[in-house]
Amino acid sequence: MHVTTSSHSPMKAELKGTSISFQNPTLFNTPHNPLSGALKGCLGSLDGACIEKLLVHCASALESNDITLAQQVMWVLNNVASPVGDTNQRLTSWFLRALISRASRICPAAMNFKGSNTIQRRLMTVTELAGYVDLIPWHRFGFCVSNNEIFKATMGFQKVHVLDFSITPCMQWPTFIDALAKRPEGPPSLRITVPSFRPPVPPLVNISIHEVGLRLGNFAKFRDVPFEFNVIGNTTQLTSSELSNETTTFHFESLLSLLNPTMLNLREDEALVINCQNWLRYLSDERKGSHQNLSLRDAFLSLVKGLNPQIVLLVDEDCDLSASSLTSRITSCFNHLWIPFDALDTFLPKDSCQRTEFESDIGQKIENIISFEGHQRIERLESGMQMSQRMKNAGYFSLPFCDETVREVKALLDEHASGWGMKREEGMLVLTWKGNSCVFVTAWVPSEMRDHHIGMDASLS
C-alpha cells in the first residue's frame, strides 16, 4: 500500500466519527528508533500476523507511556486500516480506534483527540434482532445446544421454570416453546423469569423486557403451551444516554439478593433451569470481602447451586480476555474476533449494512477490552476450560451431551457456510470456524444431584 507523509502538516486518522492528529508524523522516519525498520517492513504485508505484531507494539508502548512510539505504530496501522476493506483491514480499523481512544486519555495533548469517543448504539426491532442472530451461528449454536439439553433434562415434569440470563432478549425461547408443544404426552407449563436489568452491550432492542414477555406469551398461547413470564428486580428503564455511557454501573449485586426461593417464587413441583447465555463475563471477578469473600461471579454460582436446579447451561465465547496485561488481551482479542469478521466476509459484500452494523457491535466490544481498565472494562471473558474449572470448584458436576443434541447442531450448521464446525472438548461442545474455537456450551448440575442424573440418563437410554 502506498503511503505518503508531509513534514508540514500533521497526519490524521479518520475513523467513523473519530479524528486524531499526530503532532509529529516525521517521528516515524527518525533513524534513531530501533523499531522503525521493523515497523516499516510491515507496510508491504497486510497479513494477520504482521497486524497483530503492530498492535502488540502499540499496546506495549501505551503500557509504558511511550506516546511517541505509540504514534509511530498508529501511523503504520492507519495505512492498513479501512472500515470498508478486507477482513484484516476492517478488524484493524476497530483496533486502531480503540488504541486511539486509550491513548487520548493517557496523553490528550499529544494525541489531539477530537470527536466522540463512544460508538453510537442502535436499538433493533424484534424482527431485526431475529435476523441479527440468524446471520451467523454465533448465538444460535448456544440456543440449539441449550434447548435440546433443557428438553431432555425436564422430560417427565409437568412444570418447567427457566431462570434466564441472556444478552439476546428471549430470542432462544420460541424454538423451545415449539418443541414443548410437540411433546407426545402434551406440553408442560412453562414459566420464564428474567432480571429487569442487563449489561449495556449489543444487541439492544427498542421495546421493554415486559413487551418481549407479552409477545412470547402470545406465541406460547398460539402453540397451546401454558405460559407465565416474570421480571425480577427494579424495572426502571434506562435512558438512551445511559445506555451509551461506558461508565454505567449495573447493580449486579442487587441480583444476588433476588436469587432465593422466596423472591423467585420457586415451586416444589417444577423443574428449575438456569440458563446463562453470554452473561457471566459481566459479573465482576474481583473479591471485595463480601458474600463470604467471593467475587460476584462465584457468589452467583454459589447461590444458583443452592436453588437445586435440574440443569445449568453456560454459553459464552471461548476466549480468555481476563488478563490485566493490555498486550495479552490484544493478542487474544485479535485472534478471536477475527473469526466473525472473516465469517461475514464469506457471504456479505463489503458495503453491506448488515455487515457494517454487526461489525460495529463487535467494535464496541473491542473498544471496551482495549480502551478501558478497572470497573469500566466490563468485557472479562474466560475460556471454556477456565469456566469449567470454576464450575467444578463451585461444586458442580459436568453433564455429557446427548447424541440428539449433536445431530441437531449439525443440522443447524449445515444451514450456514462450510467453514463452521463443532467439536467435543473436555465436557464441552464448541462451535468452530475453520478449526478455530468460537463459542462453548457446558451443562451442569450441583454435585449432590449427580446420582439422580446418572440414573435418569440410564432410564432414557
Short mmCIF file of C-alpha atoms in Angstrom, two decimals, residues 76-372:
data_model
loop_
_atom_site.label_atom_id
_atom_site.label_comp_id
_atom_site.label_asym_id
_atom_site.label_seq_id
_atom_site.Cartn_x
_atom_site.Cartn_y
_atom_site.Cartn_z
CA VAL A 76 1.50 2.44 10.23
CA LEU A 77 -1.80 0.91 11.36
CA ASN A 78 -3.68 3.83 9.85
CA ASN A 79 -2.30 2.88 6.45
CA VAL A 80 -3.56 -0.68 6.91
CA ALA A 81 -6.97 0.05 8.43
CA SER A 82 -10.12 0.52 6.40
CA PRO A 83 -13.71 0.10 7.64
CA VAL A 84 -14.74 -0.96 4.11
CA GLY A 85 -11.71 -3.08 3.17
CA ASP A 86 -10.96 -6.77 3.54
CA THR A 87 -11.26 -8.74 6.78
CA ASN A 88 -7.90 -7.68 8.22
CA GLN A 89 -8.35 -4.04 7.26
CA ARG A 90 -11.84 -3.82 8.77
CA LEU A 91 -10.75 -5.52 12.00
CA THR A 92 -7.67 -3.28 12.22
CA SER A 93 -9.80 -0.16 11.91
CA TRP A 94 -11.64 -1.07 15.11
CA PHE A 95 -8.46 -1.94 16.98
CA LEU A 96 -6.89 1.34 15.89
CA ARG A 97 -9.95 3.24 17.06
CA ALA A 98 -9.69 1.56 20.47
CA LEU A 99 -5.97 2.29 20.76
CA ILE A 100 -6.56 5.93 19.81
CA SER A 101 -9.27 6.16 22.47
CA ARG A 102 -6.93 4.75 25.10
CA ALA A 103 -4.01 6.94 24.04
CA SER A 104 -6.14 10.08 24.13
CA ARG A 105 -6.71 9.54 27.86
CA ILE A 106 -3.04 8.83 28.57
CA CYS A 107 -1.81 11.91 26.76
CA PRO A 108 -4.65 14.05 25.40
CA ALA A 109 -2.40 16.98 24.42
CA ALA A 110 -0.13 14.85 22.25
CA MET A 111 -2.96 12.92 20.62
CA ASN A 112 -5.22 15.95 19.98
CA PHE A 113 -8.32 13.75 20.12
CA LYS A 114 -11.45 15.23 18.55
CA GLY A 115 -14.99 13.99 18.26
CA SER A 116 -16.97 11.40 20.17
CA ASN A 117 -15.14 8.50 21.77
CA THR A 118 -18.31 6.45 22.10
CA ILE A 119 -19.92 4.26 19.48
CA GLN A 120 -23.47 5.08 18.51
CA ARG A 121 -25.63 2.23 19.73
CA ARG A 122 -28.66 1.20 17.74
CA LEU A 123 -31.96 -0.15 19.01
CA MET A 124 -33.30 -3.03 16.95
CA THR A 125 -36.84 -4.22 16.40
CA VAL A 126 -37.56 -7.82 17.39
CA THR A 127 -37.64 -8.73 13.70
CA GLU A 128 -34.23 -7.12 13.17
CA LEU A 129 -32.90 -8.97 16.22
CA ALA A 130 -34.08 -12.27 14.76
CA GLY A 131 -32.16 -11.52 11.57
CA TYR A 132 -29.16 -10.49 13.65
CA VAL A 133 -28.89 -13.81 15.49
CA ASP A 134 -29.52 -15.76 12.27
CA LEU A 135 -26.69 -14.07 10.36
CA ILE A 136 -24.01 -16.45 11.66
CA PRO A 137 -24.47 -19.28 14.21
CA TRP A 138 -22.66 -17.32 16.95
CA HIS A 139 -25.81 -17.20 19.08
CA ARG A 140 -27.94 -19.94 17.53
CA PHE A 141 -25.34 -22.58 18.38
CA GLY A 142 -25.80 -21.90 22.09
CA PHE A 143 -29.58 -21.74 21.73
CA CYS A 144 -29.70 -25.08 19.91
CA VAL A 145 -27.49 -26.98 22.35
CA SER A 146 -29.14 -25.48 25.44
CA ASN A 147 -32.69 -26.07 24.25
CA ASN A 148 -32.03 -29.72 23.49
CA GLU A 149 -30.38 -30.33 26.84
CA ILE A 150 -33.14 -28.49 28.72
CA PHE A 151 -35.76 -30.51 26.84
CA LYS A 152 -34.03 -33.74 27.88
CA ALA A 153 -33.48 -32.68 31.49
CA THR A 154 -37.14 -31.71 32.01
CA MET A 155 -38.76 -34.77 30.48
CA GLY A 156 -41.41 -36.16 32.82
CA PHE A 157 -42.03 -32.81 34.51
CA GLN A 158 -45.37 -31.06 34.07
CA LYS A 159 -43.98 -27.69 35.13
CA VAL A 160 -40.76 -26.09 33.86
CA HIS A 161 -39.28 -22.88 35.26
CA VAL A 162 -36.40 -21.22 33.37
CA LEU A 163 -34.34 -18.55 35.09
CA ASP A 164 -32.92 -16.83 32.02
CA PHE A 165 -29.78 -14.67 31.92
CA SER A 166 -29.10 -13.69 28.34
CA ILE A 167 -27.95 -10.69 26.30
CA THR A 168 -30.33 -11.60 23.43
CA PRO A 169 -33.74 -10.85 24.97
CA CYS A 170 -35.61 -14.17 24.96
CA MET A 171 -34.69 -14.98 21.34
CA GLN A 172 -33.94 -18.54 22.42
CA TRP A 173 -37.42 -19.45 23.58
CA PRO A 174 -39.78 -19.55 20.58
CA THR A 175 -37.97 -22.65 19.30
CA PHE A 176 -38.13 -24.23 22.75
CA ILE A 177 -41.83 -23.46 23.11
CA ASP A 178 -42.41 -25.06 19.72
CA ALA A 179 -40.56 -28.21 20.87
CA LEU A 180 -42.61 -28.39 24.08
CA ALA A 181 -45.82 -28.12 22.06
CA LYS A 182 -44.85 -31.30 20.21
CA ARG A 183 -44.26 -33.44 23.30
CA PRO A 184 -46.25 -36.68 22.80
CA GLU A 185 -47.72 -36.53 26.30
CA GLY A 186 -48.67 -32.87 25.87
CA PRO A 187 -46.77 -29.71 26.75
CA PRO A 188 -45.82 -28.82 30.32
CA SER A 189 -46.50 -25.36 31.69
CA LEU A 190 -43.53 -23.04 31.10
CA ARG A 191 -42.51 -20.20 33.37
CA ILE A 192 -39.64 -17.88 32.35
CA THR A 193 -38.10 -15.46 34.83
CA VAL A 194 -35.69 -12.76 33.68
CA PRO A 195 -33.85 -9.95 35.50
CA SER A 196 -35.05 -6.43 34.78
CA PHE A 197 -31.54 -5.22 34.01
CA ARG A 198 -28.87 -6.40 31.60
CA PRO A 199 -25.30 -5.49 30.65
CA PRO A 200 -25.12 -2.34 28.46
CA VAL A 201 -23.97 -4.28 25.40
CA PRO A 202 -25.44 -5.14 21.98
CA PRO A 203 -27.84 -6.33 20.83
CA LEU A 204 -30.30 -3.78 22.21
CA VAL A 205 -34.00 -3.81 21.34
CA ASN A 206 -36.44 -0.93 21.08
CA ILE A 207 -39.07 -2.45 23.40
CA SER A 208 -39.10 -3.22 27.11
CA ILE A 209 -38.48 -6.68 28.51
CA HIS A 210 -42.15 -6.70 29.58
CA GLU A 211 -43.23 -6.23 25.96
CA VAL A 212 -40.87 -9.06 24.95
CA GLY A 213 -42.63 -11.25 27.51
CA LEU A 214 -46.07 -10.33 26.15
CA ARG A 215 -45.05 -11.28 22.62
CA LEU A 216 -43.57 -14.55 23.88
CA GLY A 217 -46.80 -15.22 25.74
CA ASN A 218 -48.82 -14.69 22.58
CA PHE A 219 -46.67 -17.21 20.74
CA ALA A 220 -47.00 -19.74 23.58
CA LYS A 221 -50.78 -19.29 23.50
CA PHE A 222 -50.77 -19.90 19.75
CA ARG A 223 -48.85 -23.16 20.35
CA ASP A 224 -51.13 -24.16 23.28
CA VAL A 225 -48.30 -24.09 25.83
CA PRO A 226 -49.35 -22.77 29.27
CA PHE A 227 -47.05 -19.82 29.87
CA GLU A 228 -46.01 -17.36 32.57
CA PHE A 229 -43.44 -14.57 32.32
CA ASN A 230 -41.87 -12.84 35.31
CA VAL A 231 -39.44 -9.94 35.62
CA ILE A 232 -37.46 -9.62 38.85
CA GLY A 233 -35.64 -6.57 40.15
CA ASN A 234 -36.01 -2.83 39.66
CA THR A 235 -37.88 -2.20 36.42
CA THR A 236 -36.69 1.40 35.94
CA GLN A 237 -35.87 1.93 32.27
CA LEU A 238 -32.50 3.37 31.26
CA THR A 239 -32.36 6.44 29.06
CA SER A 240 -30.57 6.34 25.72
CA SER A 241 -27.75 8.47 27.16
CA GLU A 242 -27.25 6.00 29.99
CA LEU A 243 -27.17 3.13 27.52
CA SER A 244 -24.39 4.89 25.60
CA ASN A 245 -22.31 5.60 28.70
CA GLU A 246 -19.48 3.13 29.25
CA THR A 247 -19.21 4.19 32.90
CA THR A 248 -22.75 2.99 33.68
CA THR A 249 -22.53 0.61 36.62
CA PHE A 250 -25.20 -2.04 36.65
CA HIS A 251 -26.09 -3.09 40.14
CA PHE A 252 -25.38 -6.76 39.74
CA GLU A 253 -25.00 -7.08 43.48
CA SER A 254 -28.74 -6.48 43.80
CA LEU A 255 -29.27 -9.55 41.63
CA LEU A 256 -27.74 -11.76 44.31
CA SER A 257 -30.38 -10.72 46.84
CA LEU A 258 -33.06 -11.97 44.42
CA LEU A 259 -31.59 -15.45 43.98
CA ASN A 260 -33.55 -17.15 46.72
CA PRO A 261 -36.65 -19.39 46.65
CA THR A 262 -38.94 -16.72 48.10
CA MET A 263 -38.05 -13.90 45.69
CA LEU A 264 -38.14 -16.29 42.73
CA ASN A 265 -41.39 -17.90 43.93
CA LEU A 266 -39.94 -21.37 43.39
CA ARG A 267 -42.38 -24.27 43.48
CA GLU A 268 -41.62 -27.80 44.57
CA ASP A 269 -43.32 -29.48 41.64
CA GLU A 270 -41.42 -27.63 38.89
CA ALA A 271 -38.11 -28.36 37.20
CA LEU A 272 -35.82 -25.35 37.64
CA VAL A 273 -33.46 -24.50 34.77
CA ILE A 274 -30.67 -21.91 34.93
CA ASN A 275 -29.76 -20.56 31.50
CA CYS A 276 -26.70 -18.27 31.16
CA GLN A 277 -26.01 -17.05 27.63
CA ASN A 278 -23.02 -14.68 27.33
CA TRP A 279 -23.77 -13.34 30.78
CA LEU A 280 -21.29 -14.47 33.44
CA ARG A 281 -18.42 -12.49 31.88
CA TYR A 282 -20.14 -9.30 33.05
CA LEU A 283 -20.17 -10.32 36.71
CA SER A 284 -17.06 -9.00 38.45
CA ASP A 285 -14.38 -11.50 39.39
CA GLU A 286 -12.82 -9.16 41.95
CA ARG A 287 -13.18 -10.20 45.58
CA LYS A 288 -14.36 -7.33 47.77
CA GLY A 289 -14.72 -9.08 51.09
CA SER A 290 -18.49 -9.52 50.80
CA HIS A 291 -20.55 -12.60 50.05
CA GLN A 292 -18.26 -14.89 52.06
CA ASN A 293 -15.21 -13.33 50.37
CA LEU A 294 -16.41 -14.49 46.96
CA SER A 295 -16.39 -12.46 43.77
CA LEU A 296 -19.78 -11.62 42.29
CA ARG A 297 -19.17 -14.32 39.70
CA ASP A 298 -18.52 -17.02 42.28
CA ALA A 299 -21.26 -15.74 44.60
CA PHE A 300 -23.74 -16.03 41.72
CA LEU A 301 -22.73 -19.64 41.06
CA SER A 302 -22.95 -20.47 44.76
CA LEU A 303 -26.43 -19.02 45.12
CA VAL A 304 -27.66 -20.72 41.94
CA LYS A 305 -26.33 -24.03 43.22
CA GLY A 306 -28.37 -23.56 46.40
CA LEU A 307 -31.55 -23.38 44.33
CA ASN A 308 -31.09 -27.07 43.35
CA PRO A 309 -31.61 -26.60 39.62
CA GLN A 310 -32.37 -29.55 37.38
CA ILE A 311 -29.72 -28.28 34.94
CA VAL A 312 -27.45 -25.24 34.50
CA LEU A 313 -26.40 -24.19 30.99
CA LEU A 314 -23.38 -21.94 30.44
CA VAL A 315 -22.73 -20.49 26.99
CA ASP A 316 -20.05 -17.97 26.08
CA GLU A 317 -17.26 -17.19 23.66
CA ASP A 318 -14.26 -19.49 24.05
CA CYS A 319 -11.54 -16.92 24.69
CA ASP A 320 -9.61 -15.60 27.68
CA LEU A 321 -9.88 -11.82 27.84
CA SER A 322 -9.43 -11.52 31.60
CA ALA A 323 -5.69 -10.70 31.64
CA SER A 324 -4.55 -7.50 33.31
CA SER A 325 -1.90 -7.05 30.61
CA LEU A 326 -3.07 -4.99 27.62
CA THR A 327 -0.71 -6.79 25.25
CA SER A 328 -2.10 -10.17 26.32
CA ARG A 329 -5.67 -9.00 25.81
CA ILE A 330 -4.86 -7.59 22.38
CA THR A 331 -3.31 -10.86 21.23
CA SER A 332 -6.27 -12.94 22.46
CA CYS A 333 -8.85 -10.45 21.24
CA PHE A 334 -7.36 -10.09 17.74
CA ASN A 335 -7.10 -13.84 17.18
CA HIS A 336 -10.62 -14.45 18.49
CA LEU A 337 -12.62 -11.59 16.98
CA TRP A 338 -11.03 -12.13 13.59
CA ILE A 339 -13.46 -15.05 13.32
CA PRO A 340 -16.81 -13.22 12.93
CA PHE A 341 -15.20 -10.65 10.61
CA ASP A 342 -13.89 -13.46 8.41
CA ALA A 343 -17.17 -15.40 8.50
CA LEU A 344 -19.19 -12.34 7.43
CA ASP A 345 -16.75 -11.75 4.57
CA THR A 346 -17.67 -15.11 3.03
CA PHE A 347 -21.25 -14.15 2.17
CA LEU A 348 -21.82 -10.41 2.60
CA PRO A 349 -20.45 -7.69 0.30
CA LYS A 350 -18.11 -5.04 1.68
CA ASP A 351 -20.81 -2.35 1.57
CA SER A 352 -23.50 -4.46 3.29
CA CYS A 353 -25.34 -2.52 6.01
CA GLN A 354 -25.95 -5.77 7.92
CA ARG A 355 -22.24 -6.47 7.89
CA THR A 356 -21.31 -2.96 8.98
CA GLU A 357 -23.79 -3.00 11.86
CA PHE A 358 -22.72 -6.45 13.07
CA GLU A 359 -19.05 -5.41 12.92
CA SER A 360 -19.85 -2.20 14.77
CA ASP A 361 -21.25 -4.23 17.65
CA ILE A 362 -18.03 -6.25 17.74
CA GLY A 363 -16.10 -2.99 17.55
CA GLN A 364 -17.83 -1.80 20.71
CA LYS A 365 -16.58 -4.93 22.44
CA ILE A 366 -13.04 -4.32 21.15
CA GLU A 367 -13.11 -0.77 22.43
CA ASN A 368 -14.14 -1.85 25.91
CA ILE A 369 -11.48 -4.59 26.06
CA ILE A 370 -8.66 -2.29 24.94
CA SER A 371 -9.60 1.26 25.89
CA PHE A 372 -10.78 0.78 29.45
#
